[in-house]
């Protein structure tokens, strides 16, 4: 068996196991459905996503060009999380403040994405908009947020800006 085929099979198996674990974690010990599903960046980033070239990313009206076809790059095991209530743990990179609280931010897989680190892959961050009032700025500690996850390409001014968005409902925990 070729090395590429082995790698593909291993990647698919890992993705299936990760998803199965996420589904199991969504149920409590007595089998009742939980309020939300815990989702890890190991699942969200478990595939390679190649953003479309900026020259073909959109048409003048801001819609994705027909030849860009980025949608088939997000696997079904991730797409099935669309519109689900989830809890995700990561690191905050604030983008908007109001009255001393963070109302919009990136939730990133790790801190190496900030400042002088390595640029994260597009499936290693989630764009978050808090529903009410915002939360305190907690940049140097992992935080867990609960909210409704949207999975799909987001284009701003013709450029791909995200593939994950979270309508943040509340801060579940902050680890110090």
Phi, psi and omega in degrees: 000136181293153181299321181296321179294318178299317180297317179298314180297319178296317179298316179295319179296316179297318179297318179295318179295319179297316180295317179300320178295320179295321178294319179295321181291340182284351178249145178280177183301328181270009176087359179287147178288133179280169179294328182211165178254131176282130180236133182254155175295339176296331176277312182298328182258018186279018180211160179269128178240123179253108180299145177295153177298144184298332182286342179244008187292330182204171175259170182303335180276004175088003179267154180296138178291151182298327183276356180288317176042048180285340188299327183284004179272339179273117184291158181301325182294342174264318181302330182291350176278351181301133178070014178266150174276122186228166170237127182232136178253134178189196182246137184277136167234098185298143175236336177216138178241152171212123179053042177080001179245153180273124180255334177221142181195169171263134172257115189248155181303317182208174183279348181293348179282346186267145170060262187255015183272198181276138177293129181288156172288157186296341177263017177246016172214156178233129175279125185242134170237119180283139184289319185223118170069339180092180180228163179297149177291119182230073190278332188254020181220144177294138178235153176241125181246147174247137178179182180269122182270136173246128180246121179156159183292136177241121179252132175237121181052038176087358182245142176291121183249339181193162169237351177232134174228145178233125170276096187291127178263316182198158174276120181278314179198156174229124181265134179245000000 
